[in-house]
Amino acid sequence: MGHVKGLMCKECKKEYAKEPIHVCEFCFGPLEVNYDYEAIKKVV
């Protein structure tokens, strides 16, 4: 998980730290992984 910045709710866009959670605390929307695409570009 070296290029993972954190998690983000797909519905309300609230950001979360890298934790083992799957649902937003505020709107109960699904969380998706927020990647550091600039860092990934440097190694691909």
Coordinates of C-alpha atoms in Angstrom, one line a residue:
M1 CA 0.0 0.0 0.0
G2 CA 2.9 2.3 -0.7
H3 CA 1.0 4.5 -3.2
V4 CA -2.3 4.7 -1.2
K5 CA -3.1 8.1 0.2
G6 CA -6.2 7.1 2.0
L7 CA -9.8 6.4 1.5
M8 CA -12.6 8.6 0.1
C9 CA -16.4 8.3 0.2
K10 CA -17.8 8.0 -3.3
E11 CA -21.0 9.9 -2.2
C12 CA -19.9 12.8 0.0
K13 CA -16.2 12.9 -0.8
K14 CA -15.2 12.8 2.9
E15 CA -11.6 11.6 3.3
Y16 CA -10.4 8.9 5.7
A17 CA -6.9 7.7 6.8
K18 CA -5.8 4.2 5.7
E19 CA -7.9 2.1 8.1
P20 CA -9.9 -1.1 7.8
I21 CA -13.2 0.6 7.2
H22 CA -15.6 0.2 4.3
V23 CA -18.5 2.6 4.8
C24 CA -18.6 6.4 5.4
E25 CA -19.6 7.3 9.0
F26 CA -21.6 10.3 7.8
C27 CA -23.6 9.2 4.8
F28 CA -23.0 5.4 4.8
G29 CA -21.6 5.6 1.2
P30 CA -19.0 3.1 0.0
L31 CA -15.3 4.1 0.4
E32 CA -12.8 3.8 -2.4
V33 CA -9.0 3.8 -2.3
N34 CA -7.5 7.2 -3.1
Y35 CA -4.1 6.5 -4.9
D36 CA -1.1 8.9 -5.2
Y37 CA -1.1 8.8 -9.0
E38 CA 1.9 11.2 -9.3
A39 CA 4.1 8.8 -7.4
I40 CA 2.8 5.8 -9.4
K41 CA 3.7 7.6 -12.7
K42 CA 7.3 7.8 -11.6
V43 CA 7.6 4.0 -11.2
V44 CA 5.5 2.8 -14.1

